[in-house]
PDB file of C-alpha atoms in Angstrom:
ATOM      1  CA  TYR O   1       0.000   0.000   0.000  1.00  0.00           C
ATOM      2  CA  GLU O   2       1.287   3.418  -0.915  1.00  0.00           C
ATOM      3  CA  GLN O   3       0.016   6.913  -0.176  1.00  0.00           C
ATOM      4  CA  ILE O   4       0.118   9.372  -3.065  1.00  0.00           C
ATOM      5  CA  SER O   5      -0.834  13.047  -3.182  1.00  0.00           C
ATOM      6  CA  LEU O   6      -2.683  14.381  -6.214  1.00  0.00           C
ATOM      7  CA  GLN O   7      -3.718  17.877  -7.246  1.00  0.00           C
ATOM      8  CA  GLU O   8      -7.401  18.578  -6.637  1.00  0.00           C
ATOM      9  CA  ASP O   9      -8.026  19.659 -10.239  1.00  0.00           C
ATOM     10  CA  TRP O  10      -6.472  16.411 -11.541  1.00  0.00           C
ATOM     11  CA  VAL O  11      -8.990  14.248  -9.666  1.00  0.00           C
ATOM     12  CA  GLY O  12     -11.984  16.151 -11.042  1.00  0.00           C
ATOM     13  CA  GLU O  13     -14.900  17.847  -9.355  1.00  0.00           C
ATOM     14  CA  ASP O  14     -17.320  14.982 -10.029  1.00  0.00           C
ATOM     15  CA  GLN O  15     -15.111  12.449  -8.202  1.00  0.00           C
ATOM     16  CA  ILE O  16     -13.462  14.549  -5.511  1.00  0.00           C
ATOM     17  CA  GLN O  17     -16.730  14.989  -3.623  1.00  0.00           C
ATOM     18  CA  TYR O  18     -16.716  11.270  -2.776  1.00  0.00           C
ATOM     19  CA  LEU O  19     -13.149  11.074  -1.461  1.00  0.00           C
ATOM     20  CA  HIS O  20     -12.579  10.789   2.280  1.00  0.00           C
ATOM     21  CA  ASP O  21      -9.712   9.890   4.609  1.00  0.00           C
ATOM     22  CA  GLY O  22      -8.775   6.244   4.528  1.00  0.00           C
ATOM     23  CA  MET O  23     -10.638   5.500   1.288  1.00  0.00           C
ATOM     24  CA  VAL O  24      -9.034   2.927  -0.990  1.00  0.00           C
ATOM     25  CA  VAL O  25      -8.994   3.928  -4.672  1.00  0.00           C
ATOM     26  CA  THR O  26      -7.310   2.459  -7.731  1.00  0.00           C
ATOM     27  CA  LEU O  27      -4.807   4.534  -9.690  1.00  0.00           C
ATOM     28  CA  GLU O  28      -3.438   3.631 -13.090  1.00  0.00           C
ATOM     29  CA  PHE O  29       0.109   4.713 -13.880  1.00  0.00           C
ATOM     30  CA  HIS O  30       2.164   5.264 -16.988  1.00  0.00           C
ATOM     31  CA  ASP O  31       5.899   5.937 -16.604  1.00  0.00           C
ATOM     32  CA  GLU O  32       5.402   6.320 -12.833  1.00  0.00           C
ATOM     33  CA  ARG O  33       2.822   9.101 -13.316  1.00  0.00           C
ATOM     34  CA  PRO O  34      -0.864   8.633 -12.422  1.00  0.00           C
ATOM     35  CA  ILE O  35      -3.147   8.745 -15.460  1.00  0.00           C
ATOM     36  CA  SER O  36      -6.551   7.718 -14.055  1.00  0.00           C
ATOM     37  CA  ILE O  37      -8.397   7.138 -10.802  1.00  0.00           C
ATOM     38  CA  THR O  38     -11.163   4.634 -10.080  1.00  0.00           C
ATOM     39  CA  LEU O  39     -13.374   5.069  -7.034  1.00  0.00           C
ATOM     40  CA  PRO O  40     -15.360   2.333  -5.309  1.00  0.00           C
ATOM     41  CA  ASP O  41     -18.798   1.685  -6.862  1.00  0.00           C
ATOM     42  CA  SER O  42     -20.526   3.286  -3.863  1.00  0.00           C
ATOM     43  CA  VAL O  43     -19.825   5.317  -0.731  1.00  0.00           C
ATOM     44  CA  VAL O  44     -21.596   5.677   2.604  1.00  0.00           C
ATOM     45  CA  LEU O  45     -22.740   9.221   3.386  1.00  0.00           C
ATOM     46  CA  GLU O  46     -24.672  10.634   6.324  1.00  0.00           C
ATOM     47  CA  VAL O  47     -27.817  12.674   5.690  1.00  0.00           C
ATOM     48  CA  MET O  48     -27.143  16.065   7.297  1.00  0.00           C
ATOM     49  CA  GLU O  49     -30.290  17.952   6.238  1.00  0.00           C
ATOM     50  CA  THR O  50     -33.598  16.934   4.725  1.00  0.00           C
ATOM     51  CA  GLU O  51     -37.276  17.725   4.909  1.00  0.00           C
ATOM     52  CA  PRO O  52     -39.274  15.960   7.616  1.00  0.00           C
ATOM     53  CA  THR O  53     -41.328  12.943   6.601  1.00  0.00           C
ATOM     54  CA  ILE O  54     -45.017  13.703   6.131  1.00  0.00           C
ATOM     55  CA  LYS O  55     -47.329  11.070   7.566  1.00  0.00           C
ATOM     56  CA  GLY O  56     -48.656   8.803   4.830  1.00  0.00           C
ATOM     57  CA  GLN O  57     -45.916   9.780   2.398  1.00  0.00           C
ATOM     58  CA  THR O  58     -43.739   6.721   3.072  1.00  0.00           C
ATOM     59  CA  ALA O  59     -45.552   4.596   0.478  1.00  0.00           C
ATOM     60  CA  SER O  60     -45.038   7.208  -2.214  1.00  0.00           C
ATOM     61  CA  SER O  61     -42.440   6.708  -4.932  1.00  0.00           C
ATOM     62  CA  SER O  62     -41.426  10.379  -4.792  1.00  0.00           C
ATOM     63  CA  TYR O  63     -38.022  11.383  -3.488  1.00  0.00           C
ATOM     64  CA  LYS O  64     -37.020  14.394  -1.401  1.00  0.00           C
ATOM     65  CA  PRO O  65     -33.820  16.467  -1.531  1.00  0.00           C
ATOM     66  CA  ALA O  66     -31.164  15.973   1.129  1.00  0.00           C
ATOM     67  CA  LYS O  67     -27.733  17.384   1.892  1.00  0.00           C
ATOM     68  CA  ALA O  68     -25.112  14.711   2.578  1.00  0.00           C
ATOM     69  CA  SER O  69     -22.089  14.847   4.887  1.00  0.00           C
ATOM     70  CA  ASN O  70     -19.801  15.624   1.926  1.00  0.00           C
ATOM     71  CA  GLY O  71     -21.934  18.648   0.974  1.00  0.00           C
ATOM     72  CA  MET O  72     -23.531  17.152  -2.139  1.00  0.00           C
ATOM     73  CA  ARG O  73     -27.251  17.073  -2.791  1.00  0.00           C
ATOM     74  CA  VAL O  74     -28.905  13.687  -3.252  1.00  0.00           C
ATOM     75  CA  LEU O  75     -32.524  12.627  -3.657  1.00  0.00           C
ATOM     76  CA  ILE O  76     -33.627  10.158  -0.984  1.00  0.00           C
ATOM     77  CA  PRO O  77     -36.865   8.301  -0.238  1.00  0.00           C
ATOM     78  CA  PRO O  78     -39.300  10.043   2.109  1.00  0.00           C
ATOM     79  CA  TYR O  79     -38.739   7.500   4.917  1.00  0.00           C
ATOM     80  CA  VAL O  80     -35.015   8.356   5.269  1.00  0.00           C
ATOM     81  CA  GLY O  81     -34.294  11.065   7.817  1.00  0.00           C
ATOM     82  CA  THR O  82     -31.536  13.312   9.094  1.00  0.00           C
ATOM     83  CA  GLY O  83     -28.668  11.441  10.727  1.00  0.00           C
ATOM     84  CA  GLU O  84     -29.189   8.232   8.768  1.00  0.00           C
ATOM     85  CA  ARG O  85     -26.430   6.754   6.626  1.00  0.00           C
ATOM     86  CA  VAL O  86     -27.105   5.978   2.980  1.00  0.00           C
ATOM     87  CA  LEU O  87     -25.253   4.264   0.160  1.00  0.00           C
ATOM     88  CA  VAL O  88     -24.709   6.515  -2.890  1.00  0.00           C
ATOM     89  CA  ASP O  89     -23.570   5.377  -6.347  1.00  0.00           C
ATOM     90  CA  THR O  90     -20.284   7.160  -7.182  1.00  0.00           C
ATOM     91  CA  GLU O  91     -20.935   7.024 -10.920  1.00  0.00           C
ATOM     92  CA  THR O  92     -24.443   8.520 -10.945  1.00  0.00           C
ATOM     93  CA  GLY O  93     -24.656  10.269  -7.559  1.00  0.00           C
ATOM     94  CA  GLU O  94     -27.963   8.517  -6.885  1.00  0.00           C
ATOM     95  CA  TYR O  95     -29.273   7.015  -3.666  1.00  0.00           C
ATOM     96  CA  MET O  96     -28.984   3.211  -3.649  1.00  0.00           C
ATOM     97  CA  ARG O  97     -30.202   2.131  -0.195  1.00  0.00           C
ATOM     98  CA  ARG O  98     -29.753   2.659   3.527  1.00  0.00           C
ATOM     99  CA  ALA O  99     -26.300   1.747   4.757  1.00  0.00           C
ATOM    100  CA  ASP O 100     -25.871  -1.137   7.187  1.00  0.00           C
TER     101      ASP O 100
END
């Protein structure tokens, strides 16, 4: 295992929002220089802010906006509340399920 520092603009805005301390990522190298980064398929994020659940809305297929611990906005089901941990797809940025 090796720790490597990369410039923020090299990683890219769409991927950097998912990075956190201790995360394992895959880097591809050419001539000892990194050329690409691959993140895990999903990450666990905590819901920091969201609208309260309205009684009777839990059976609905509609989603509500939430702010995650990394600052990004994600749409979550109405039954998920503030403080819960959710699994988010790193490729699409979409909610997958509650985290274990």
